[in-house]
Coordinates of C-alpha atoms in Angstrom, one line a residue:
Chain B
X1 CA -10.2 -13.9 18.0
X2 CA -11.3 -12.3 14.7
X3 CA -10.1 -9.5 12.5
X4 CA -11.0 -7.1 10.7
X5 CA -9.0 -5.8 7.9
X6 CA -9.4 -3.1 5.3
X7 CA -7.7 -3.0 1.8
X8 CA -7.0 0.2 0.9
X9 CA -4.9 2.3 -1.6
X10 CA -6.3 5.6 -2.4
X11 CA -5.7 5.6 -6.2
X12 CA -7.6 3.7 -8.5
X13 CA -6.6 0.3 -10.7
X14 CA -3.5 -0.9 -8.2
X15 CA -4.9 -4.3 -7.4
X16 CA -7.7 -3.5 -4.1
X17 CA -10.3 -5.8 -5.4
X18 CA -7.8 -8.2 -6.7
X19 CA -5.2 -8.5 -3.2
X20 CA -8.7 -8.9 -1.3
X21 CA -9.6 -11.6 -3.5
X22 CA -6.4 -13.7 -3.3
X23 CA -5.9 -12.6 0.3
X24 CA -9.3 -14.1 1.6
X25 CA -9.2 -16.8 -0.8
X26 CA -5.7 -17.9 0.7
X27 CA -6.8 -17.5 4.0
X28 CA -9.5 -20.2 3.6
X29 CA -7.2 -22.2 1.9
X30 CA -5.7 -21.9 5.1
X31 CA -8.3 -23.6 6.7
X32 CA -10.1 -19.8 8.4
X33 CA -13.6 -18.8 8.2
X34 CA -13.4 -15.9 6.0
X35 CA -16.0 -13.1 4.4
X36 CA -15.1 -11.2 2.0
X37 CA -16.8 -7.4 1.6
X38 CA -17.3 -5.0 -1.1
X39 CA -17.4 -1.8 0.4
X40 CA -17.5 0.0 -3.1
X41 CA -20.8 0.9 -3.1
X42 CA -22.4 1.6 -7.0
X43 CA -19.3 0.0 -8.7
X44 CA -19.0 -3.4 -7.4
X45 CA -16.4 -5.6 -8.7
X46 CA -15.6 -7.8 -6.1
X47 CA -18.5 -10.2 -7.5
X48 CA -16.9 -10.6 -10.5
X49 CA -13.2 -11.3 -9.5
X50 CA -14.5 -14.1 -7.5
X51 CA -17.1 -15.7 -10.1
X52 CA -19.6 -14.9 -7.9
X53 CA -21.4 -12.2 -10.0
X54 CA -24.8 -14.4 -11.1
X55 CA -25.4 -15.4 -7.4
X56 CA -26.8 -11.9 -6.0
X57 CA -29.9 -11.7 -4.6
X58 CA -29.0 -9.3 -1.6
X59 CA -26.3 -7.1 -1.0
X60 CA -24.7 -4.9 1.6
X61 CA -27.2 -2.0 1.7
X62 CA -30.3 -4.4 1.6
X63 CA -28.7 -5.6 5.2
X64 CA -28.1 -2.1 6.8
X65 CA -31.6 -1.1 6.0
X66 CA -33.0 -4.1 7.1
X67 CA -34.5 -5.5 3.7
X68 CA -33.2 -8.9 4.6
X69 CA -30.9 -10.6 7.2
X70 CA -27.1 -11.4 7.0
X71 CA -27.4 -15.0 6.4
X72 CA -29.2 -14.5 3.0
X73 CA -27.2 -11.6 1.7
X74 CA -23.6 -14.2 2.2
X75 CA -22.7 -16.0 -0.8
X76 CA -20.8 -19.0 -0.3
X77 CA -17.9 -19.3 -2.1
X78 CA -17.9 -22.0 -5.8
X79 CA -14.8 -24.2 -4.3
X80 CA -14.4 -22.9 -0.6
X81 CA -16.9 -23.6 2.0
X82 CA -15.6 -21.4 4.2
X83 CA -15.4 -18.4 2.3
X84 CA -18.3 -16.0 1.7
X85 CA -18.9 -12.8 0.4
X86 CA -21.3 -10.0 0.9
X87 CA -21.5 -8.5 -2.4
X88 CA -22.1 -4.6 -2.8
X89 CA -25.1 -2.4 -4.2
X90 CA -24.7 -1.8 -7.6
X91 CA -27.5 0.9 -8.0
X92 CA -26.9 2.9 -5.0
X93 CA -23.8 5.7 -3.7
X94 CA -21.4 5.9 -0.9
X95 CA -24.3 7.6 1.3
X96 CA -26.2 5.0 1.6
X97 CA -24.1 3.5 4.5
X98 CA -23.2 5.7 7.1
X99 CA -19.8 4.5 9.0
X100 CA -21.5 3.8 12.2
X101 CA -23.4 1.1 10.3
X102 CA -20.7 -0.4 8.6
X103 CA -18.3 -0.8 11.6
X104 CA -21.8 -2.4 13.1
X105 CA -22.2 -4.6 10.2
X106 CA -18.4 -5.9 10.6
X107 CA -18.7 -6.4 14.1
X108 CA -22.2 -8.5 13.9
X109 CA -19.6 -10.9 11.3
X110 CA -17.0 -11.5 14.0
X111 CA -19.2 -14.0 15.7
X112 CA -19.3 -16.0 12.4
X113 CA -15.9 -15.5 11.0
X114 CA -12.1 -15.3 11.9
X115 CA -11.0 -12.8 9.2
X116 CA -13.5 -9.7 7.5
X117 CA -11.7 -8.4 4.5
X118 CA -13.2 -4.8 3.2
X119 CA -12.3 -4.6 0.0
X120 CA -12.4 -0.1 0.4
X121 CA -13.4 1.9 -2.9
X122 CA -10.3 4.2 -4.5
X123 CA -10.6 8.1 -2.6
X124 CA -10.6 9.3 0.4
X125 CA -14.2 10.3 0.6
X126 CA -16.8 8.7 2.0
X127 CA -17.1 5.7 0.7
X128 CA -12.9 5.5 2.1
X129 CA -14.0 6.4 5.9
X130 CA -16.8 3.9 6.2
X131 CA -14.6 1.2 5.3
X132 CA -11.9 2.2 7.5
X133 CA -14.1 3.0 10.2
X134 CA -14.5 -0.7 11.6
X135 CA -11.5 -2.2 10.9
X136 CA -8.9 -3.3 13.5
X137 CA -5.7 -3.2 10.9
X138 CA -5.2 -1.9 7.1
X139 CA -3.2 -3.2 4.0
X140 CA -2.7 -0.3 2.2
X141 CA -1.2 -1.2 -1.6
X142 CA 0.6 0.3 -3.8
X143 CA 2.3 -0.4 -7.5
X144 CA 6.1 0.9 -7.9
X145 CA 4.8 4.1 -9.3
X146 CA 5.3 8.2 -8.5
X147 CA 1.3 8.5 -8.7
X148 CA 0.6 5.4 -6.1
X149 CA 3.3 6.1 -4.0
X150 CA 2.1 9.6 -3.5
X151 CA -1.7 8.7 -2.8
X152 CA -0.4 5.4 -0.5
X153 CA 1.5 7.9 1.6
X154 CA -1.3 10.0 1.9
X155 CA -3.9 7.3 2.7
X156 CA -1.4 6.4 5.6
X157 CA -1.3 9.8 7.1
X158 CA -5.0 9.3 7.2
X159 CA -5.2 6.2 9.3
X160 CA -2.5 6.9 11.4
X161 CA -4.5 10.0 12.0
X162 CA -7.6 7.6 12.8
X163 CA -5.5 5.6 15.3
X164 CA -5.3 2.7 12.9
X165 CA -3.9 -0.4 15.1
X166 CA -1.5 -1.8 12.7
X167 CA -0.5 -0.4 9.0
X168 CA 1.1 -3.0 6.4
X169 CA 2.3 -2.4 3.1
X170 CA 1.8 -4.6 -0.1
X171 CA 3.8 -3.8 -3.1
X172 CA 1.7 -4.8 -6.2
X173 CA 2.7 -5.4 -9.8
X174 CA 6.5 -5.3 -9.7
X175 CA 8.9 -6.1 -13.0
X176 CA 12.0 -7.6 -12.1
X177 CA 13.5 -7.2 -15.3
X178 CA 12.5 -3.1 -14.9
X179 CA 13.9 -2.9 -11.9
X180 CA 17.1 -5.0 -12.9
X181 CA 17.8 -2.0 -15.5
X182 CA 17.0 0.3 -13.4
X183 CA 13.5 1.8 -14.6
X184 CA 11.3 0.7 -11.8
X185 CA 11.9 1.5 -8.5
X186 CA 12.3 -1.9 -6.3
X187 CA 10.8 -3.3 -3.5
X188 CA 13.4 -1.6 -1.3
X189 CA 13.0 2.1 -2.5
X190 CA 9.1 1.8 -2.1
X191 CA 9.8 1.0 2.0
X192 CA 12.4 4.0 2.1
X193 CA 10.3 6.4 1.0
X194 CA 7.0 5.5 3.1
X195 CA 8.5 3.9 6.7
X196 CA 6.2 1.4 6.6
X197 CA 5.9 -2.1 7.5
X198 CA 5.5 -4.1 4.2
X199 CA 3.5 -7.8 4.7
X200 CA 4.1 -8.6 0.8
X201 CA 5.4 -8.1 -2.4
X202 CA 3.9 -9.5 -5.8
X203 CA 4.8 -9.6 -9.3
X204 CA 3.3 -8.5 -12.7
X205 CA 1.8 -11.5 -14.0
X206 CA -0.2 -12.6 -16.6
X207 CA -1.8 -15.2 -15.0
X208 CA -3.4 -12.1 -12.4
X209 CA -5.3 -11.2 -15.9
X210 CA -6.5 -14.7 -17.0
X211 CA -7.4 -15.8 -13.7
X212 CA -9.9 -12.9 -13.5
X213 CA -11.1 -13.3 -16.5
X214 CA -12.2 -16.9 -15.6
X215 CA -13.8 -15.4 -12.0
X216 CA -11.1 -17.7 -9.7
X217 CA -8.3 -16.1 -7.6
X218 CA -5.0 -17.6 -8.0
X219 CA -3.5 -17.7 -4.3
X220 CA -1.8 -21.2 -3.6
X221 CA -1.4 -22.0 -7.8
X222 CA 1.5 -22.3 -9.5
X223 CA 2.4 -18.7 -10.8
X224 CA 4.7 -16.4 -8.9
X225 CA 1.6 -14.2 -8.1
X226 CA -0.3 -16.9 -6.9
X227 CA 2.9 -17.6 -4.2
X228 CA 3.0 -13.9 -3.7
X229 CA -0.8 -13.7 -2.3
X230 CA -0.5 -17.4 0.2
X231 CA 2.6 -15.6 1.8
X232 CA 0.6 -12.6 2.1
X233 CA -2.3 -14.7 4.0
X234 CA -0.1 -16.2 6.2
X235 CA 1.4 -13.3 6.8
X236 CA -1.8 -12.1 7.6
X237 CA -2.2 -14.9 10.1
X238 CA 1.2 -13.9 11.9
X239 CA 3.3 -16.7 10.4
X240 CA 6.8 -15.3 9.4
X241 CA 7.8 -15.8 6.4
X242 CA 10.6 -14.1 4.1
X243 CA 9.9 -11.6 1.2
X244 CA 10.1 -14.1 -1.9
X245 CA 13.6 -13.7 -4.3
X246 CA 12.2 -14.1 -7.7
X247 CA 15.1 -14.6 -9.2
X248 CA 15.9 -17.6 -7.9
X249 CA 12.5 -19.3 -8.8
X250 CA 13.0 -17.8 -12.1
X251 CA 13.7 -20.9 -14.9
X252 CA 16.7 -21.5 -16.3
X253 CA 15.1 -20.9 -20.0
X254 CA 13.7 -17.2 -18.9
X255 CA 17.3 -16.1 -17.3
X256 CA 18.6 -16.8 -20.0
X257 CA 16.6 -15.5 -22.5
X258 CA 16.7 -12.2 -20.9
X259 CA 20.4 -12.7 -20.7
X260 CA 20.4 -12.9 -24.7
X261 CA 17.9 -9.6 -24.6
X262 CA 20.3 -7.7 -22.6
X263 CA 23.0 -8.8 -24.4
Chain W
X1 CA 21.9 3.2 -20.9
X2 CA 21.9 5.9 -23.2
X3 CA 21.6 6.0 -27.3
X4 CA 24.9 7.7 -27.8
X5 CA 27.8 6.1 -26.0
X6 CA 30.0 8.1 -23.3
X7 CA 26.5 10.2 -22.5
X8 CA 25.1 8.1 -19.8
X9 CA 21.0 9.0 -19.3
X10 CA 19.7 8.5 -15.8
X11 CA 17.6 5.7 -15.2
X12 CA 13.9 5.9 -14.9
X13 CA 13.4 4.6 -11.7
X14 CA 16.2 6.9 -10.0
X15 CA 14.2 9.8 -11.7
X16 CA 10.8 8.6 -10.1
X17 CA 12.1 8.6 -6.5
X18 CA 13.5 11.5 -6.6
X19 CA 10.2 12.8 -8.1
X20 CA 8.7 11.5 -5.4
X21 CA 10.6 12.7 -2.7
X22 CA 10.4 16.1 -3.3
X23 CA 6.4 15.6 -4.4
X24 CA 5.5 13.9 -0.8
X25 CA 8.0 17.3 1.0
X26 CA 5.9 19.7 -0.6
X27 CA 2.7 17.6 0.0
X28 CA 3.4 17.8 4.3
X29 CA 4.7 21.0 4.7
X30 CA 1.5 22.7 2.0
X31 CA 4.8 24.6 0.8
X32 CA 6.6 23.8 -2.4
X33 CA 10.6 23.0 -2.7
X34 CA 11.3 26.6 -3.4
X35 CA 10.1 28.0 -0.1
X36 CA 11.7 25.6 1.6
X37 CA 15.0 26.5 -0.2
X38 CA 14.5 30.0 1.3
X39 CA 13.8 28.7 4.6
X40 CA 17.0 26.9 4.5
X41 CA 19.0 30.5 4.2
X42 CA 17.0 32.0 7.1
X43 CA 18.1 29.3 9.3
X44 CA 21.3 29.5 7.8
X45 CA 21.7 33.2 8.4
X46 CA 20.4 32.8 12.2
X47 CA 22.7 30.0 13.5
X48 CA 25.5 31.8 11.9
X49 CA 25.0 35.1 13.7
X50 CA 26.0 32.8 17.2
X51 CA 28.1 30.5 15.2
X52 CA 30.6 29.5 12.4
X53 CA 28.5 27.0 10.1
X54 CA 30.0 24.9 7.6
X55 CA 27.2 26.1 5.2
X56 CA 27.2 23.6 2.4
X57 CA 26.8 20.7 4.7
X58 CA 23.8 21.5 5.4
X59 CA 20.6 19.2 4.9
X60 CA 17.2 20.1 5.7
X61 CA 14.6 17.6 5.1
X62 CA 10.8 17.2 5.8
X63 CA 10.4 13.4 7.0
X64 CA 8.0 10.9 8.3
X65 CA 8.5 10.7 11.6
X66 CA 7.9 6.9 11.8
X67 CA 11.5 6.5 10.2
X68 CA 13.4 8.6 13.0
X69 CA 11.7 8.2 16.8
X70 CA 10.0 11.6 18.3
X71 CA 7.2 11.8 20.6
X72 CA 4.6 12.9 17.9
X73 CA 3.3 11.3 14.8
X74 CA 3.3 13.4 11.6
X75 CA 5.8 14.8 9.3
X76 CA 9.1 16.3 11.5
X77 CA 11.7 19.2 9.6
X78 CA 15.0 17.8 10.2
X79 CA 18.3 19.7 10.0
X80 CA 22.0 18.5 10.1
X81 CA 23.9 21.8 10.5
X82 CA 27.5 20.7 10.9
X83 CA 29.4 23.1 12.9
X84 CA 32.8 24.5 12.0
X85 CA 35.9 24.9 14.4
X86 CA 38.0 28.1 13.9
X87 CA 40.1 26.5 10.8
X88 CA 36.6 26.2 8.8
X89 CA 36.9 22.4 8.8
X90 CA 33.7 20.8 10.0
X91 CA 34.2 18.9 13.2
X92 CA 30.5 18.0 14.4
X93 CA 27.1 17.4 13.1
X94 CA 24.4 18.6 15.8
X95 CA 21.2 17.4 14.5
X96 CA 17.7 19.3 15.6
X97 CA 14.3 18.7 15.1
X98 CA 11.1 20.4 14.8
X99 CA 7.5 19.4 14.7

């Protein structure tokens, strides 16, 4: 049985494009059939996060109007054979795909695939509702911050409004040592305020930055992040795992050089 | 922490969800903190017409109503109006809720 799951936030810059990235990339890691889609249509980034950004010849509009077929719009992943990704149309707007078309063009993929990821653009316009529009569940995330907060809670009135099947939260960009001292709200507070299931939680890291700047999600590597995002894709799959304790995974040398800071 | 010792400043993140608390009320109910204040009083003023209130115990909140179970989906008004007995003490909380 395949899935089809939306990543949404409603603001802009919280880590969409990147949590699709790691998501799907953990999920064939996993051993699934996964494509990955860039539903952000005249600002496509997707491409680039997964290195994939000098292999486009078609993209998501060509295949909705017909200007070539599925198979040669997919672009198979550099070190995953069983990831793909349907890239979006960098020179077109959000009204060049009608929802109707785009829930059509996720279902034709189920045949093919055991998990469609639709990376959704930021808003709640257009561009939002066609991405929603075929998807059987939603990962909505959000960063520990008033602004996010506010839009996340908003974007899940919307698709509880739109009978969305199942809602999970993803907490992106956390700093334990902020919320330690008390400047960032935690993990916890985020859940209180929006009742909502949360599938993950992942931490600030640098290696987030250096891993797209070389074009190659870091699910299943070494950093915290990259743990993060392979819980959240077997999460995904229905495996149960616990929310990770950073501190404990912390090193010896970092507790206690931000002992001697807080000293 | 605070800069001058024995003043202690709140903490950022404390700040923030209460921010935010009172930023998602006003964005459910399209009405801002304020009004809701006043709306408090009304209801205030009408239960104690029938009965003795303890009136600074009372809390009325706009919620999600994921977090507390009622037929319908959507933001809910709940009230805790705790009642007093002749002496003025509070004895009971009745809560009531409203779509």
């Amino acid at each position: 049985m395949s899935e089809v799951i939306v990543i949404t936030s409603g603001k802009g810059g919280v880590g969409k494009t990147t949590t699709s990235a790691n998501v799907g990339t953990g999920l064939a890691i996993l051993g699934k059939r996964v494509v990955l889609i860039d539903t952000d249509i005249g600002l496509r980034n997707l491409d680039v996060v997964m290195g994939l950004e000098n292999r486009i010849v078609y993209n998501l509009v060509d295949v909705v109007e017909g200007n070539c077929r599925m198979k040669q719009a997919l672009i198979r992943d550099k070190r995953y054979p069983n990831l793909y990704l349907l890239p979006s149309a960098q020179t077109r707007d959000k009204s060049a795909v009608t929802p109707e078309q785009m829930a059509k063009l996720a279902d034709d993929l189920r045949e093919d695939f055991d998990y469609i990821l639709l990376d959704c653009p930021a808003g709640i316009e257009q561009g939002f509702w066609n991405a929603v529009s075929g998807a059987d569940r939603a990962l909505v995330v959000t960063t520990p911050e008033v602004s996010a907060i506010r839009d996340a809670d908003r974007i899940i009135g919307l698709l509880e409004a739109a009978q969305m099947r199942d809602i999970d939260l993803i907490v992106n960009r956390i700093r334990m040592d902020m919320v330690r001292r008390g400047d960032m709200m935690s993990v916890d507070d985020v859940i209180d305020i929006l009742a909502v299931n949360i599938i993950g939680a992942v931490p600030d890291d640098e290696s987030i930055v250096i891993s797209t700047n070389q074009g190659e999600p870091l699910v299943g590597m070494g950093s915290l992040a990259g743990q993060a995002y392979m819980n959240i894709s077997r999460r995904v799959m229905g495996e149960n795992i616990p929310l990770m304790e950073w501190d404990h995974s912390k090193s010896f040398l970092a507790r206690l050089s931000s002992l001697l800071r807080h000293a | 922490m605070s800069i001058w010792p024995g003043i202690p400043k709140q903490a950022s993140g404390a700040i923030a969800r209460k921010r935010l608390k009172l930023l998602l009320v006003a964005d459910k109910t399209d009405c801002s903190p304020e009004i809701l204040e006043k709306m408090k009083d009304d209801i205030v003023h009408v239960i104690s017409n029938y009965i003795e209130i303890d009136k600074d115990g009372i809390e009325i909140q706009v919620v999600q109503s994921r977090s507390i179970p009622t037929p319908k989906r959507g933001p809910v008004i709940r009230a805790n109006i705790p009642l007093c007995r002749g002496s003025g003490q509070p004895v009971y909380t009745v809560p009531t809720k409203r779509t």
